[in-house]
Tab-separated table of C-alpha atoms in Angstrom:
chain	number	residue	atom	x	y	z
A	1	UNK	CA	0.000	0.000	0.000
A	2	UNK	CA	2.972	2.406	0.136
A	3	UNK	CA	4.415	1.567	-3.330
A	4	UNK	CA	6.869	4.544	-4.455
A	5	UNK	CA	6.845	6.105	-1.152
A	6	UNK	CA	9.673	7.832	0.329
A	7	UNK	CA	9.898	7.823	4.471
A	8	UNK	CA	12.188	9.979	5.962
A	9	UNK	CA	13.044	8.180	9.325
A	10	UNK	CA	14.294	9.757	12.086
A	11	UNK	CA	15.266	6.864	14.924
A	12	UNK	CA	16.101	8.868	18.268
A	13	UNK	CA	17.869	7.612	21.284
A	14	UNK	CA	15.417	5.291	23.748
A	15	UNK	CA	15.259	1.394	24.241
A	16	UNK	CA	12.326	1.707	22.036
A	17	UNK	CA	15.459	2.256	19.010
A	18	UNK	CA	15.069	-1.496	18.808
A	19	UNK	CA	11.744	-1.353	17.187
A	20	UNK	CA	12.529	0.971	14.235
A	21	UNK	CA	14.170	-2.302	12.842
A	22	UNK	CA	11.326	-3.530	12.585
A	23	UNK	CA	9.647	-1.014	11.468
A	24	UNK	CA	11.606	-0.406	8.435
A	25	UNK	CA	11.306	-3.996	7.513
A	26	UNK	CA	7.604	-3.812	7.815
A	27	UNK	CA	7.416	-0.462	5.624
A	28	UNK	CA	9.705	-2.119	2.962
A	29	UNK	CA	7.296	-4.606	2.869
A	30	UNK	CA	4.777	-2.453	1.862
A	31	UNK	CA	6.926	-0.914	-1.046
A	32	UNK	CA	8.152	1.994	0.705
A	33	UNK	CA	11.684	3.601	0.852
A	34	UNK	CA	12.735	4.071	4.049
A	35	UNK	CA	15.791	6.878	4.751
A	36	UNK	CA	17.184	6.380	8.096
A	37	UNK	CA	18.991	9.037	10.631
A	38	UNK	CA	20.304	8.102	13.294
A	39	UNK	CA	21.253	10.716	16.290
A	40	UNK	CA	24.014	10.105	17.981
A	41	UNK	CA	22.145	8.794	20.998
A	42	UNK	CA	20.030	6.349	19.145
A	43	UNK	CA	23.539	4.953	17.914
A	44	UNK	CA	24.183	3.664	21.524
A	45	UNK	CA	20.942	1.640	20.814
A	46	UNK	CA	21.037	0.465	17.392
A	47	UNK	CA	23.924	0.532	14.923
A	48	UNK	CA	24.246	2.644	11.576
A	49	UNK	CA	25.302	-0.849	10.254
A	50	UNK	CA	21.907	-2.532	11.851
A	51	UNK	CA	20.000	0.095	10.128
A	52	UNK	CA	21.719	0.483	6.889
A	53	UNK	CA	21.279	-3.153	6.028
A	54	UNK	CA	17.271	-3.497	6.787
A	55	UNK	CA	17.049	-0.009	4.921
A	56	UNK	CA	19.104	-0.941	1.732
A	57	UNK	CA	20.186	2.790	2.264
A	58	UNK	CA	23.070	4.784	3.443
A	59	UNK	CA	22.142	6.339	7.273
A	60	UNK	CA	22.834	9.981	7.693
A	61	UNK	CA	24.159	10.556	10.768
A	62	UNK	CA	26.532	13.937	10.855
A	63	UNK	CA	24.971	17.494	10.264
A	64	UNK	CA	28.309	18.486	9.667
A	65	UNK	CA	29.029	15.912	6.671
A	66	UNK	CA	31.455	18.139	4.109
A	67	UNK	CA	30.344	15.891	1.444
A	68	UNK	CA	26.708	15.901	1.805
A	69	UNK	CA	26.842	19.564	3.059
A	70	UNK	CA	28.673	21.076	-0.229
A	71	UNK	CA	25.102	20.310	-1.481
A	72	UNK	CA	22.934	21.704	1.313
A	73	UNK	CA	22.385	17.774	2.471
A	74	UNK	CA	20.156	18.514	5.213
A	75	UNK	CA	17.554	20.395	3.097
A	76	UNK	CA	17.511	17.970	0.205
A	77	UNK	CA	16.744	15.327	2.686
A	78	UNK	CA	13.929	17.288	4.636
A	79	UNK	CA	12.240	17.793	1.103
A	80	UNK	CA	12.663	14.637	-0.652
A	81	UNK	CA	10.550	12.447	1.476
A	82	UNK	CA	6.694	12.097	1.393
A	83	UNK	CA	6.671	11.797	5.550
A	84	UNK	CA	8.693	12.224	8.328
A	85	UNK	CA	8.554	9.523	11.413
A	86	UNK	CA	9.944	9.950	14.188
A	87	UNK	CA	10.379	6.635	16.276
A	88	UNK	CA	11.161	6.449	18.807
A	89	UNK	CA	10.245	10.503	19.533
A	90	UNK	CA	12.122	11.017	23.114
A	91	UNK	CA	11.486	13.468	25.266
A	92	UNK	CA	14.373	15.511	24.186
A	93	UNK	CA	13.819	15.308	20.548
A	94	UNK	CA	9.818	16.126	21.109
A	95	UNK	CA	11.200	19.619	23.082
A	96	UNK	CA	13.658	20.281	20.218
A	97	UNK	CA	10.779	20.303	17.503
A	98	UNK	CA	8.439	22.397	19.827
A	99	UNK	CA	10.991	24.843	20.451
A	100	UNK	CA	12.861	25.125	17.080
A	101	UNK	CA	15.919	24.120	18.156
A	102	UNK	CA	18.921	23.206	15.363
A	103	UNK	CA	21.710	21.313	16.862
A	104	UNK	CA	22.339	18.373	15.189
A	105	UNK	CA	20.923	17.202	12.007
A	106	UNK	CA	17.751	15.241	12.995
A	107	UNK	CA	16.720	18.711	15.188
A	108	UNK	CA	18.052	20.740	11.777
A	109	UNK	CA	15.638	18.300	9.262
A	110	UNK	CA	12.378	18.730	11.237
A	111	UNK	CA	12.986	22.376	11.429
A	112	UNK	CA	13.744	22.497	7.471
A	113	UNK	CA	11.396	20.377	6.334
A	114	UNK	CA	7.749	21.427	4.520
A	115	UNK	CA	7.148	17.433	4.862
A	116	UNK	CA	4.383	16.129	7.253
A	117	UNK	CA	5.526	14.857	9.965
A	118	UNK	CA	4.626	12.395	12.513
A	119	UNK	CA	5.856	11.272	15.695
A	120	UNK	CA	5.851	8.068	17.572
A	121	UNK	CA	6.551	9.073	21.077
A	122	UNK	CA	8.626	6.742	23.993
A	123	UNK	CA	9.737	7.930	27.197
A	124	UNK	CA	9.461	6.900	30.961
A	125	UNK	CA	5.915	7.821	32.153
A	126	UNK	CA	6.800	10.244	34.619
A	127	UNK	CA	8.398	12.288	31.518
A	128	UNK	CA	5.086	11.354	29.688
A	129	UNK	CA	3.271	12.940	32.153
A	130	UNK	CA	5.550	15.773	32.905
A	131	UNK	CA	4.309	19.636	32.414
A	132	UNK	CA	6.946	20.154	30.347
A	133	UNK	CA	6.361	17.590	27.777
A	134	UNK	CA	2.502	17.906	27.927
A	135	UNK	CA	3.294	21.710	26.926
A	136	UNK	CA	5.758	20.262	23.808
A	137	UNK	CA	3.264	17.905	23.026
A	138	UNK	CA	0.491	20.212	22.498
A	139	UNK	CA	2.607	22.524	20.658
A	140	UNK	CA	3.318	20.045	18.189
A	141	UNK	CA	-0.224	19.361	17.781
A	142	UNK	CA	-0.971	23.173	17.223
A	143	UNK	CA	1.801	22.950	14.340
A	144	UNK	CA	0.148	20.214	12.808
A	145	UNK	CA	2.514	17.542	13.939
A	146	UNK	CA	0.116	13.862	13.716
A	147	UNK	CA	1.104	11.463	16.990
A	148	UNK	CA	0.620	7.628	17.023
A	149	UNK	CA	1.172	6.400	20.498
A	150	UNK	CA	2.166	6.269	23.281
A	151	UNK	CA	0.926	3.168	24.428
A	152	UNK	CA	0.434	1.694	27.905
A	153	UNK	CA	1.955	-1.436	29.668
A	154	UNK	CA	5.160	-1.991	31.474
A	155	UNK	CA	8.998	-0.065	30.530
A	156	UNK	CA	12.237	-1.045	30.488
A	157	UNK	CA	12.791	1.262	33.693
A	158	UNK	CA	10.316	-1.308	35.835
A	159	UNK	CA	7.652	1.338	35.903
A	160	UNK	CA	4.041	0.795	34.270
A	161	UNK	CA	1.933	3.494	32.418
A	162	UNK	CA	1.979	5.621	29.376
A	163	UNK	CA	5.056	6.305	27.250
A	164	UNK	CA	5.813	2.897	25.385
A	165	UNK	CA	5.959	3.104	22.070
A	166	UNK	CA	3.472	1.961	19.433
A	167	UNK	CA	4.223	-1.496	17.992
A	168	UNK	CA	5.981	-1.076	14.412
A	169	UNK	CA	2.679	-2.612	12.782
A	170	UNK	CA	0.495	0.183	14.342
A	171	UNK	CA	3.027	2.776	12.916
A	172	UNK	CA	2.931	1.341	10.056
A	173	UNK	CA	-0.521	1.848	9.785
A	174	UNK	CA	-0.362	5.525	11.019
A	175	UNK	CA	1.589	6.475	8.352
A	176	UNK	CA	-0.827	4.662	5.368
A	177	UNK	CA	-3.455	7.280	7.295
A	178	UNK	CA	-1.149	10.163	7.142
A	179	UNK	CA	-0.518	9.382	3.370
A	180	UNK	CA	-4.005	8.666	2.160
A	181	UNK	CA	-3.462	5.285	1.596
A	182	UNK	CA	-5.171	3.225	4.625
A	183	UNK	CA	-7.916	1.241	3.910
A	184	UNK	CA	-10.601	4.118	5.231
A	185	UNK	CA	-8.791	6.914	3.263
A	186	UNK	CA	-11.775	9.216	2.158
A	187	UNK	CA	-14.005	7.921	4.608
A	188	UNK	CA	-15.968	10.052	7.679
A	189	UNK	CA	-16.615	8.270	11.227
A	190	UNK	CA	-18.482	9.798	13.682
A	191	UNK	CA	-17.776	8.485	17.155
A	192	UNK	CA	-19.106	9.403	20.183
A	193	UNK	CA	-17.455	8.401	23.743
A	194	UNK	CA	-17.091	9.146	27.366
A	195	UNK	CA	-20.538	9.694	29.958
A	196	UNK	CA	-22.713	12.748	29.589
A	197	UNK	CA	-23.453	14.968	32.561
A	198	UNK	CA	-27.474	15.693	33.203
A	199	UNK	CA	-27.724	18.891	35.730
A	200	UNK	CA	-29.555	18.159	39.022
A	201	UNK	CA	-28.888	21.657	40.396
A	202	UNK	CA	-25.576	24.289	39.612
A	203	UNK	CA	-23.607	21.787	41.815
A	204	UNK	CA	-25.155	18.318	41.098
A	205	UNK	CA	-25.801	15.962	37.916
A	206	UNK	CA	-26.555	12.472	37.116
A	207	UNK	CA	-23.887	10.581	35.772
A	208	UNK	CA	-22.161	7.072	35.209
A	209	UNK	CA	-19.175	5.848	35.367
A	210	UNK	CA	-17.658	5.354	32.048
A	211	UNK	CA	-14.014	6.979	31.629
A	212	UNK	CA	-14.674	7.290	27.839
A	213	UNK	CA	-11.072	5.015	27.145
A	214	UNK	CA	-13.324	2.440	24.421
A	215	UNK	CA	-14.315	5.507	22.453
A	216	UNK	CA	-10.786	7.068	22.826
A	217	UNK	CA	-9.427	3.974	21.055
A	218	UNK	CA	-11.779	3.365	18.445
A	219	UNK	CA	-11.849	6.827	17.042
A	220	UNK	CA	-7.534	6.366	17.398
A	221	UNK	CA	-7.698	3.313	15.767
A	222	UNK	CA	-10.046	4.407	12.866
A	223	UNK	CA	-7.831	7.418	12.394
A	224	UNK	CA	-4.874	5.088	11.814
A	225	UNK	CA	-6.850	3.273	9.112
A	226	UNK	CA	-6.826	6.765	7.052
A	227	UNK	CA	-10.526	8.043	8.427
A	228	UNK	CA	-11.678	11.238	9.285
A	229	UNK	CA	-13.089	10.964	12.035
A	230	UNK	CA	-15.199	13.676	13.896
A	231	UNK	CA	-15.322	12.658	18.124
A	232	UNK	CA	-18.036	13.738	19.669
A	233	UNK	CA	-17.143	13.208	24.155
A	234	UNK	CA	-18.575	13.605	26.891
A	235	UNK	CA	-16.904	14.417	30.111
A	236	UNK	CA	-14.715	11.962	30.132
A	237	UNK	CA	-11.372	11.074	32.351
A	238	UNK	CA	-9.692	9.116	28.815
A	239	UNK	CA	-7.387	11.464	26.803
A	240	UNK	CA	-8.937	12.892	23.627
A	241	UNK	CA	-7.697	10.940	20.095
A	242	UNK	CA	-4.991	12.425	18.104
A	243	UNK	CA	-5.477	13.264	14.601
A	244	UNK	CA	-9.568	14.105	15.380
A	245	UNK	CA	-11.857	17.020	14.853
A	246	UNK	CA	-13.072	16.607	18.869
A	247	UNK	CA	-16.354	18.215	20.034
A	248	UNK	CA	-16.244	18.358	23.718
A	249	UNK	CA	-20.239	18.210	24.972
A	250	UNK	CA	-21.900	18.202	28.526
A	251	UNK	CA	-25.238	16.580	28.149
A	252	UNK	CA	-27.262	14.173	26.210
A	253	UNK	CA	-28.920	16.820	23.504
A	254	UNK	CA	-25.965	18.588	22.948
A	255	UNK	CA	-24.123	15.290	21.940
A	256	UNK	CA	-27.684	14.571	19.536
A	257	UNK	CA	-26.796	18.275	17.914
A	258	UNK	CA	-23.022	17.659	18.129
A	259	UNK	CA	-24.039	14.295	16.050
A	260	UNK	CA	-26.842	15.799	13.514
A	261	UNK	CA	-24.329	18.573	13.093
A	262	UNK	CA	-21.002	16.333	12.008
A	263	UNK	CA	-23.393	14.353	9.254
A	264	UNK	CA	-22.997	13.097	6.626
A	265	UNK	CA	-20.942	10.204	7.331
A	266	UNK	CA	-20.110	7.276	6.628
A	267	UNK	CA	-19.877	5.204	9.880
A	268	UNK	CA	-21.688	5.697	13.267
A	269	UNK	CA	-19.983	4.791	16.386
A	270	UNK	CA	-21.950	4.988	19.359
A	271	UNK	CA	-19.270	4.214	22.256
A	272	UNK	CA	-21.045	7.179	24.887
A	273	UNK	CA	-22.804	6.051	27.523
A	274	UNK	CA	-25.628	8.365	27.348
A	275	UNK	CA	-27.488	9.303	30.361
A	276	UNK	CA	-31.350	7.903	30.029
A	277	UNK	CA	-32.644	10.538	31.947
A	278	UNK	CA	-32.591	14.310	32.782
A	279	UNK	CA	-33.852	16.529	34.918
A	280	UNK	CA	-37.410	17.485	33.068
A	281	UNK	CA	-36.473	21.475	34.513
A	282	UNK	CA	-33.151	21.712	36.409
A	283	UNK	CA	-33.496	24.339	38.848
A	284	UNK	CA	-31.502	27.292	39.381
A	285	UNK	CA	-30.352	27.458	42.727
A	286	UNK	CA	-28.680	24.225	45.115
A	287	UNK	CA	-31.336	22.018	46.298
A	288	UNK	CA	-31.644	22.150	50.236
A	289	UNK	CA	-31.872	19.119	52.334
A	290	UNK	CA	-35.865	19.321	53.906
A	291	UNK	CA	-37.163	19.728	57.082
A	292	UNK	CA	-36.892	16.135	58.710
A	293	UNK	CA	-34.303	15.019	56.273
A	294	UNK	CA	-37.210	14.016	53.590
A	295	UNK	CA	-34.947	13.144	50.403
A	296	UNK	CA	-35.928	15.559	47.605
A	297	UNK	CA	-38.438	14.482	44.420
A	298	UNK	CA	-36.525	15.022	41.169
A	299	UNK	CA	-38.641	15.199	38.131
A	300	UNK	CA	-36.990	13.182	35.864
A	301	UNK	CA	-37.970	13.085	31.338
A	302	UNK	CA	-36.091	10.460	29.429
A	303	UNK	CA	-33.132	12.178	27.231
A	304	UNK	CA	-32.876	11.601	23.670
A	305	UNK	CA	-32.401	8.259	21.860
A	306	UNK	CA	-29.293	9.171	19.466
A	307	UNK	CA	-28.532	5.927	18.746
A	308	UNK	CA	-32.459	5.441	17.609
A	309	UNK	CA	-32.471	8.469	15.461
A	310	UNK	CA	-29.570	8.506	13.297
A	311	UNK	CA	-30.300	4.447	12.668
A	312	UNK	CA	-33.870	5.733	11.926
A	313	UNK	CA	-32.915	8.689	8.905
A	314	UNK	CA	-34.779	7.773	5.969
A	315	UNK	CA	-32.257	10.292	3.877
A	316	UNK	CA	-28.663	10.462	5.176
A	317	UNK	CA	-28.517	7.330	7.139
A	318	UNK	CA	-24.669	6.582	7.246
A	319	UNK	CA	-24.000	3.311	5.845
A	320	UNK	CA	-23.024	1.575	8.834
A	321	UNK	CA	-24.401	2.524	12.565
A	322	UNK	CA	-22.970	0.799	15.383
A	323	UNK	CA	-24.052	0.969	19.153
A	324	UNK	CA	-22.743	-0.019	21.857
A	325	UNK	CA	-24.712	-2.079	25.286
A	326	UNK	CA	-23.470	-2.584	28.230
A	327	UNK	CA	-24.983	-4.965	30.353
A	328	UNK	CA	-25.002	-6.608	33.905
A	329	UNK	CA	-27.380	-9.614	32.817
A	330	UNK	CA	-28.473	-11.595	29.970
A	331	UNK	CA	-26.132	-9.970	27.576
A	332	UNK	CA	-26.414	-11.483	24.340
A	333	UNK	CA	-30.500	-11.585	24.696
A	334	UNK	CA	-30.241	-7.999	25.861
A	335	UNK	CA	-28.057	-6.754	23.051
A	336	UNK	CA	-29.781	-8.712	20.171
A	337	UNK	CA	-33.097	-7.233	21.694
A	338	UNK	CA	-31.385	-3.571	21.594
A	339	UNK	CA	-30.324	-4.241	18.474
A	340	UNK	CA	-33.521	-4.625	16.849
A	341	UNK	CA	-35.439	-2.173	18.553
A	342	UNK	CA	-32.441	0.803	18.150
A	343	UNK	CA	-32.758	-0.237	14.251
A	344	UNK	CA	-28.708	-0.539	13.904
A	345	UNK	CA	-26.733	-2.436	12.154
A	346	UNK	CA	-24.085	-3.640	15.243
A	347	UNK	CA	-24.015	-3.580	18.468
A	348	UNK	CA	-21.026	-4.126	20.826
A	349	UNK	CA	-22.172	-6.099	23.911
A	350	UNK	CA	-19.997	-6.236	26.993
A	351	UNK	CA	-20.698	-7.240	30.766
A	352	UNK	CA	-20.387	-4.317	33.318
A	353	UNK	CA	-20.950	-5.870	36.608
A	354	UNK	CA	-18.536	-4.360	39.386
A	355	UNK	CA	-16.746	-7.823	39.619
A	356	UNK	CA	-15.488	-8.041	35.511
A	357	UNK	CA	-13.632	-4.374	36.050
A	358	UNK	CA	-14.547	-3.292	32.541
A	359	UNK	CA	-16.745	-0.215	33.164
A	360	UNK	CA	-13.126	2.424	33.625
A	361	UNK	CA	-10.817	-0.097	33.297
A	362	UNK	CA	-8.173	-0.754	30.726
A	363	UNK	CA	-9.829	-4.359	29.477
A	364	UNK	CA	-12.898	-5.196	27.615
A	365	UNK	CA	-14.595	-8.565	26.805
A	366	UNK	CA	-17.054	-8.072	23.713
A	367	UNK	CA	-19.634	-9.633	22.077
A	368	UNK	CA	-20.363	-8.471	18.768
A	369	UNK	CA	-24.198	-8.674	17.445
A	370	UNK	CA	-24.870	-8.230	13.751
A	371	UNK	CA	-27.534	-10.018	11.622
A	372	UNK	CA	-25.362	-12.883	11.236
A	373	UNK	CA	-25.692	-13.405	15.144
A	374	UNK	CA	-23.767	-13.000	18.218
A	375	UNK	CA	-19.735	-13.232	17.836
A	376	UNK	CA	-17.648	-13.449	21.569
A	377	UNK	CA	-14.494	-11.808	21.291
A	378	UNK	CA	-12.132	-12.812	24.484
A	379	UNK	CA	-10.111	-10.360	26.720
A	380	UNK	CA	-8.184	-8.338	25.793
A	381	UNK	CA	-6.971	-4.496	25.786
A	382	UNK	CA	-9.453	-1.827	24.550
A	383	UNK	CA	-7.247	-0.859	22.712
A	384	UNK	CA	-7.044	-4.374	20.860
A	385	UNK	CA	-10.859	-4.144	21.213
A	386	UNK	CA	-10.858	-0.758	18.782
A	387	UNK	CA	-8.136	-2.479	16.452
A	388	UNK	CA	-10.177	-5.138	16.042
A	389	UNK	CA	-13.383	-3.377	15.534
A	390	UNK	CA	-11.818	-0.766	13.118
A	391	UNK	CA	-10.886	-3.578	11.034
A	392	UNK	CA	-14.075	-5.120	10.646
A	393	UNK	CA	-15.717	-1.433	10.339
A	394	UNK	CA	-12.994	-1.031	7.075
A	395	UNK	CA	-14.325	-4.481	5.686
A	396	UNK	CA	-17.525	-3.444	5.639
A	397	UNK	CA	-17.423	-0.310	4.422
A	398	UNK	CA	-15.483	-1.726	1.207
């Protein structure tokens, strides 16, 4: 899928170096040309003679190369590519970029280039999480630098969290997106994610307890496959998806208007888990405890049924609408029965009760229900969840 391709690949200095051998093998694969520098700390990782050989190509190493220089070396190469990865992105090379900095010739390329660029990021997770890096890191966003990763899971350094960096084949499918040639290249997903919020009073709502990390994934994983996809969330506690057009919303109608307004699309992923009820006036002022401790009456009106509606359009229907169901009983008889009365054409099943750990945590067990009947995916990461779901959404779609 990346026939006549050029990648410009800049492999920075982490343990994660290892993995850009890979990844060069899996991009030649795919009929690309891969480029490789090296900075000098990702040569205490992996060797110019490691990487030259998988690459079939010299590796540029030296900003201050006389030969390569007499022709302006580092501009040629910052021009000649179709994209510019860089994996592993370290801390240190992530500040570079945001700041402008030109020091060596990796730093010099990304700040000469007119080449999209994107970034796999690896670092320990308390340099992840660090102000510093969060500030880079949205920087690089505002410049229109495109992220894939980090993931989550266990470091060299003993520690657990975000900050390891995405497997080559996940990179590899990053960059298909970023070049228009993935397998939903063209196509528009809608996918909406996290809880909504339903005001009780100024300092009270109803709520649930969804963190909003299933919907995070899917729209990541679909935007990796070459979609454009518009995320619609909630108030979630998941980071927002990379590479989206995100519309943060509070409440169940303004996610319905947030959805009506993002049509026409393709796909419909339903991931929130909408609220069923509101407040049928929510009142202005804090609601006192009574006399004689009497709990209050709260009016409640059912919310809209999104899911319902957009399945329902007799003109603009996307072509596929998923939902999602999560249940604590009966789940494939609940599901199929959603499925038929919601009008969609899938719906993702899981069980919520407090003892699986699914509802906020980083697992999921699905079932998927289509036409065909009920399909039980086993554990596994939601984030192999959305993979695997983003794959079968691309098969469909054709």
């Amino acid at each position: 899928m990346l026939n006549g391709r050029r990648i410009l690949l800049i492999i920075g200095g982490g343990i994660a170096a290892y993995k850009a051998l890979d990844l060069i093998r899996r991009l030649r694969e795919r009929g690309a040309a891969v480029t490789p520098v090296l900075t000098r700390a990702g040569q205490e990782f992996v060797t110019p003679l490691s990487v030259s050989a998988l690459a079939g190509e010299r590796v540029y190493t030296d900003l201050f190369d006389l030969t390569d220089e007499a022709d302006m070396g580092h501009i040629q190469l910052s021009r000649v590519a179709d994209l510019v990865v860089v994996a592993p992105a370290t801390a240190d090379l992530m500040a570079k970029m945001a700041q402008g900095h030109a020091d060596d010739l990796a730093s010099t390329l990304l700040l000469a280039t007119d080449t999209p660029v994107l970034v796999a990021p690896a670092m320990n997770v308390r340099m992840w999480d660090h102000a510093a890096t969060a500030r880079n890191r949205a920087q690089l966003a505002a410049d229109g630098v495109a992220f894939v990763g980090p993931n989550e899971g266990d470091m060299a350094c003993g520690e657990y969290g975000p900050g390891r960096m995405a497997e080559p084949m996940e990179i590899v499918e990053a960059v298909g997106a970023q070049l228009g040639t993935g397998p939903l290249a063209g196509r528009h997903v809608i996918v909406t994610s996290g809880p909504t919020h339903e005001p009780i009073d100024p300092v009270r709502y109803l709520a649930n307890r969804s963190s909003g990390a299933q919907g995070t994934a899917l729209a990541q994983a679909l935007v990796r496959l070459g979609a454009r996809v518009t995320f619609v969330t909630g108030p979630a506690r998941a980071a927002r998806p990379v590479g989206c057009t995100v519309v943060e919303v509070e409440t169940a109608i303004q996610m319905q208007d947030a959805v009506t307004a993002a049509l026409p699309a393709d796909a419909a992923i339903f991931a929130a888990a909408v609220a069923d009820w509101r407040m049928q006036a929510e009142t202005g002022s804090k609601i006192k405890k009574q006399a004689g401790g009497a709990p209050p009456s709260l009016d409640l009106t059912e919310n809209p049924d999104i899911l319902k509606g957009i399945a329902g359009l007799e003109s603009g229907r996307p072509q596929l609408v998923v939902g999602f169901a999560a249940e604590t009983d009966d789940v494939v008889a609940h599901a199929t029965a959603k499925r038929a009365r919601k009008g969609c054409d899938w719906i993702v099943a899981n069980d919520v009760r407090p003892e699986t750990g699914i509802m906020g945590g980083t697992d999921n067990a699905v079932t998927l229900i289509t036409e065909d009947g009920a399909e039980d995916w086993p554990l596994m990461s939601k984030r192999d969840v959305a993979r695997r779901l983003a794959d079968r959404i691309a098969k469909a779609l054709g």
